[in-house]
XYZ file of C-alpha atoms in Angstrom:
290
model
C 132.780 -6.263 -19.031
C 129.016 -6.439 -19.228
C 127.254 -3.802 -21.285
C 124.464 -1.779 -19.644
C 121.020 -3.053 -20.467
C 119.186 -1.222 -23.228
C 115.978 0.261 -21.900
C 114.557 1.130 -25.265
C 113.732 4.728 -24.168
C 115.247 7.594 -26.201
C 117.393 10.122 -24.393
C 115.627 13.309 -23.415
C 116.734 16.354 -25.341
C 117.650 19.380 -23.250
C 115.466 22.367 -23.979
C 117.168 25.481 -25.258
C 116.732 28.345 -22.812
C 115.912 31.344 -24.978
C 115.448 33.796 -22.082
C 119.160 34.862 -22.030
C 119.099 35.247 -25.824
C 116.019 37.493 -25.699
C 117.582 39.490 -22.867
C 120.783 39.945 -24.852
C 118.849 41.118 -27.922
C 116.881 43.641 -25.867
C 120.069 44.870 -24.196
C 121.793 45.201 -27.569
C 118.855 47.159 -29.015
C 118.768 49.541 -26.045
C 122.549 50.029 -26.249
C 122.383 50.865 -29.953
C 119.489 53.278 -29.348
C 121.549 55.091 -26.693
C 124.741 55.171 -28.770
C 123.120 56.489 -31.965
C 122.607 60.092 -30.712
C 126.202 60.169 -29.480
C 127.413 58.903 -32.860
C 125.296 61.516 -34.647
C 126.842 64.206 -32.418
C 130.373 63.090 -33.325
C 129.515 62.889 -37.034
C 127.916 66.358 -37.120
C 130.778 67.928 -35.177
C 133.165 66.913 -37.985
C 131.061 68.240 -40.877
C 131.460 71.478 -42.778
C 128.584 73.966 -42.831
C 127.728 72.947 -46.404
C 127.624 69.235 -45.638
C 125.684 69.881 -42.450
C 122.738 71.144 -44.561
C 122.700 68.174 -46.930
C 119.534 66.057 -46.920
C 119.448 63.164 -46.330
C 122.303 63.653 -43.886
C 125.522 61.750 -44.386
C 126.605 59.311 -41.700
C 130.342 59.634 -42.265
C 131.568 63.127 -43.229
C 133.018 63.361 -46.714
C 135.624 65.778 -45.396
C 136.538 65.805 -41.697
C 136.330 69.405 -40.521
C 138.651 69.278 -37.514
C 138.735 73.055 -37.662
C 135.314 73.166 -35.984
C 136.964 72.514 -32.636
C 139.543 75.218 -33.277
C 136.792 77.630 -34.334
C 135.183 77.327 -30.898
C 138.279 78.737 -29.207
C 139.307 81.432 -31.715
C 135.866 82.877 -32.522
C 135.403 86.042 -30.422
C 131.616 85.815 -30.775
C 131.522 82.433 -29.041
C 134.162 82.746 -26.278
C 133.977 78.993 -25.726
C 137.347 78.761 -23.965
C 136.375 81.386 -21.396
C 133.021 79.708 -20.788
C 134.672 76.310 -20.460
C 136.993 77.711 -17.819
C 134.079 79.335 -15.971
C 132.227 76.022 -15.843
C 135.322 74.257 -14.518
C 135.789 76.895 -11.806
C 132.151 76.739 -10.735
C 131.939 72.940 -10.789
C 135.213 72.299 -8.948
C 134.398 74.922 -6.310
C 130.906 73.448 -5.929
C 132.356 69.981 -5.390
C 134.765 71.254 -2.725
C 132.058 73.243 -0.942
C 129.490 70.442 -1.057
C 131.877 67.756 0.158
C 133.235 69.813 3.055
C 129.991 71.370 4.301
C 127.716 68.372 3.790
C 130.161 65.898 5.332
C 130.658 68.120 8.398
C 126.905 68.473 8.987
C 126.309 64.772 8.319
C 129.049 63.862 10.813
C 127.272 65.861 13.504
C 123.898 64.260 12.781
C 125.391 60.758 12.673
C 127.698 60.748 15.696
C 126.006 63.019 18.230
C 122.604 62.708 19.834
C 121.048 65.778 21.436
C 117.556 66.945 22.235
C 115.894 68.007 19.015
C 118.595 66.585 16.717
C 116.131 64.264 14.980
C 113.728 67.153 14.472
C 116.514 69.235 12.955
C 117.432 66.372 10.649
C 113.796 66.054 9.558
C 113.734 69.780 8.817
C 116.854 69.399 6.673
C 115.233 66.557 4.750
C 112.076 68.656 4.424
C 113.988 71.156 2.311
C 114.254 68.448 -0.360
C 110.569 69.017 -1.076
C 111.178 72.693 -1.869
C 111.686 73.178 -5.620
C 114.368 75.621 -6.683
C 111.837 78.144 -8.117
C 110.388 78.497 -4.596
C 113.665 79.936 -3.255
C 114.882 81.430 -6.516
C 113.513 84.957 -6.029
C 114.587 85.414 -2.360
C 118.037 84.057 -3.185
C 118.298 86.347 -6.214
C 117.373 89.388 -4.117
C 119.908 88.396 -1.458
C 122.824 88.090 -3.872
C 121.770 91.257 -5.683
C 121.780 93.223 -2.408
C 125.260 91.843 -1.722
C 126.444 93.134 -5.100
C 127.256 89.668 -6.456
C 125.028 89.787 -9.528
C 126.743 88.958 -12.830
C 129.533 87.050 -11.102
C 130.294 83.386 -10.486
C 129.932 83.655 -6.706
C 126.122 83.149 -6.591
C 126.700 79.824 -8.355
C 129.399 78.743 -5.873
C 128.477 80.070 -2.431
C 125.293 77.969 -1.868
C 127.408 74.806 -2.053
C 129.341 75.860 1.068
C 126.114 75.755 3.115
C 125.431 72.079 2.496
C 123.063 70.043 0.353
C 120.157 68.230 1.992
C 120.431 65.194 -0.261
C 124.197 64.905 0.217
C 123.818 65.309 3.987
C 121.326 62.442 4.012
C 123.607 60.283 1.851
C 126.660 60.900 4.033
C 124.764 60.489 7.300
C 123.637 57.024 6.251
C 127.268 56.013 5.754
C 128.641 57.706 8.881
C 125.975 56.046 11.052
C 127.277 52.598 10.038
C 130.843 53.265 11.184
C 131.618 51.399 14.455
C 131.932 53.424 17.624
C 135.094 51.522 18.581
C 137.246 53.440 16.102
C 136.125 56.727 17.656
C 136.785 55.416 21.168
C 140.275 54.388 20.067
C 140.814 57.831 18.566
C 139.771 59.568 21.778
C 142.109 57.332 23.787
C 144.953 58.390 21.486
C 144.148 62.022 22.269
C 142.273 62.907 19.089
C 139.755 65.726 19.482
C 136.305 65.816 17.909
C 137.414 67.775 14.859
C 140.279 65.334 14.478
C 137.845 62.415 14.572
C 136.027 63.991 11.670
C 139.108 64.944 9.642
C 141.527 62.093 10.407
C 139.181 59.137 10.893
C 135.822 59.703 9.242
C 136.804 61.318 5.949
C 139.546 58.765 5.077
C 137.068 55.936 5.681
C 134.375 57.642 3.592
C 136.264 57.630 0.300
C 133.608 55.760 -1.739
C 130.654 57.849 -0.573
C 132.640 61.080 -0.922
C 133.394 60.091 -4.515
C 129.662 59.616 -5.062
C 128.918 63.051 -3.614
C 131.662 64.627 -5.737
C 130.374 63.069 -8.975
C 126.757 64.068 -8.307
C 127.754 67.614 -7.354
C 129.983 68.027 -10.403
C 127.329 66.798 -12.844
C 124.554 68.943 -11.351
C 126.713 72.055 -11.359
C 128.206 71.373 -14.812
C 124.779 70.949 -16.446
C 122.965 73.698 -14.540
C 121.297 76.255 -16.815
C 118.676 77.985 -14.665
C 121.010 79.599 -12.116
C 123.465 80.969 -14.733
C 120.563 82.425 -16.725
C 119.322 84.086 -13.544
C 122.598 85.619 -12.351
C 124.871 86.074 -15.378
C 124.483 88.893 -17.909
C 127.880 89.351 -19.577
C 129.153 86.787 -22.059
C 132.563 86.714 -20.354
C 130.940 85.220 -17.241
C 128.743 82.685 -19.063
C 129.094 79.030 -18.193
C 128.863 76.328 -20.861
C 125.084 75.651 -20.763
C 124.086 79.282 -21.227
C 126.987 79.919 -23.620
C 125.968 77.033 -25.859
C 122.361 78.239 -25.826
C 123.586 81.683 -26.900
C 125.319 80.132 -29.914
C 121.907 79.717 -31.549
C 121.219 83.453 -31.352
C 120.848 85.779 -34.312
C 124.599 86.435 -34.490
C 124.906 83.583 -36.960
C 123.175 83.647 -40.345
C 122.782 79.856 -40.185
C 122.453 77.946 -36.917
C 125.953 76.471 -36.392
C 124.872 72.949 -35.501
C 128.290 71.568 -36.369
C 129.867 73.928 -33.839
C 127.109 73.106 -31.355
C 127.840 69.391 -31.668
C 131.570 70.025 -31.322
C 130.911 72.064 -28.175
C 128.584 69.363 -26.836
C 131.239 66.717 -27.415
C 133.854 68.731 -25.525
C 131.393 69.458 -22.715
C 130.755 65.751 -22.179
C 134.454 64.869 -21.820
C 134.955 66.041 -18.183
C 131.944 64.045 -16.962
C 133.045 60.905 -18.829
C 136.606 61.281 -17.529
C 135.416 61.846 -13.951
C 133.143 58.824 -14.013
C 135.839 56.647 -15.609
C 138.325 57.569 -12.873
C 135.898 57.270 -9.948
C 133.592 54.532 -11.284
C 134.698 51.867 -8.798
C 134.361 54.138 -5.785
C 131.095 55.568 -7.135
C 129.419 52.145 -7.340
C 130.913 51.136 -3.995
C 129.576 54.298 -2.380
C 126.039 53.695 -3.681
C 126.144 50.147 -2.292
C 127.592 51.061 1.091
C 125.101 53.828 1.800
C 122.254 51.312 1.512
C 123.772 48.648 3.772
C 122.981 48.746 7.472
């Protein structure tokens, strides 16, 4: 066999693309910067009070104080268990109220056209521009007149009257559902409420998961409303209860207990996102697709 002719030109060397390497380094640096505070929280939560005051601080505790987590639940001055339960009650009830009320209103805006419906929808969206302090005082006076002050109800009831942002999010998804499925449902004898409950909600699983996660996080981390309505420590939710831990009841600020409480308070949100992550991402994508 004949050999290919030698051209005398050297082979071109392929250039090394450094863009992915630089991107990976930047991503790694950002990841480390975000993980460091979480690692510091875990480390501090396992330190004794004496080691907590050591400077420079130790990275790995010399003695793991697992009793810090137990102290949160047995210390009568903290009442962490009661506050944890209050936050769960408020957040779960808020999720149920937001999902039911917002989806029902969004279904009406998406599937029915009437005179003035667009104007009403614009008015609902207009409430997004109202900051909470603008309605805080009238709402406080209303719940006080109803005798609901220093109870969990003022933190729960507003969710059962819908959320403008969630209504907008759900309406965008409901508007993309084909009319044929509703026509088929009507032919099968399904009434309008049945179309909402038996057809729309089962198809809206991803966006409902998104609404549930957002509602849970906002309610779980809310501090302003509990400070406004709650007076007794037995009714405190976690944000206001953890803030009260830094009061003058303790001779030294219990940062190890604070970090232990912060770690436990993060667990429900992490667990919820881990369970509903796929549907959460799917819901964000679907609401933006026409």
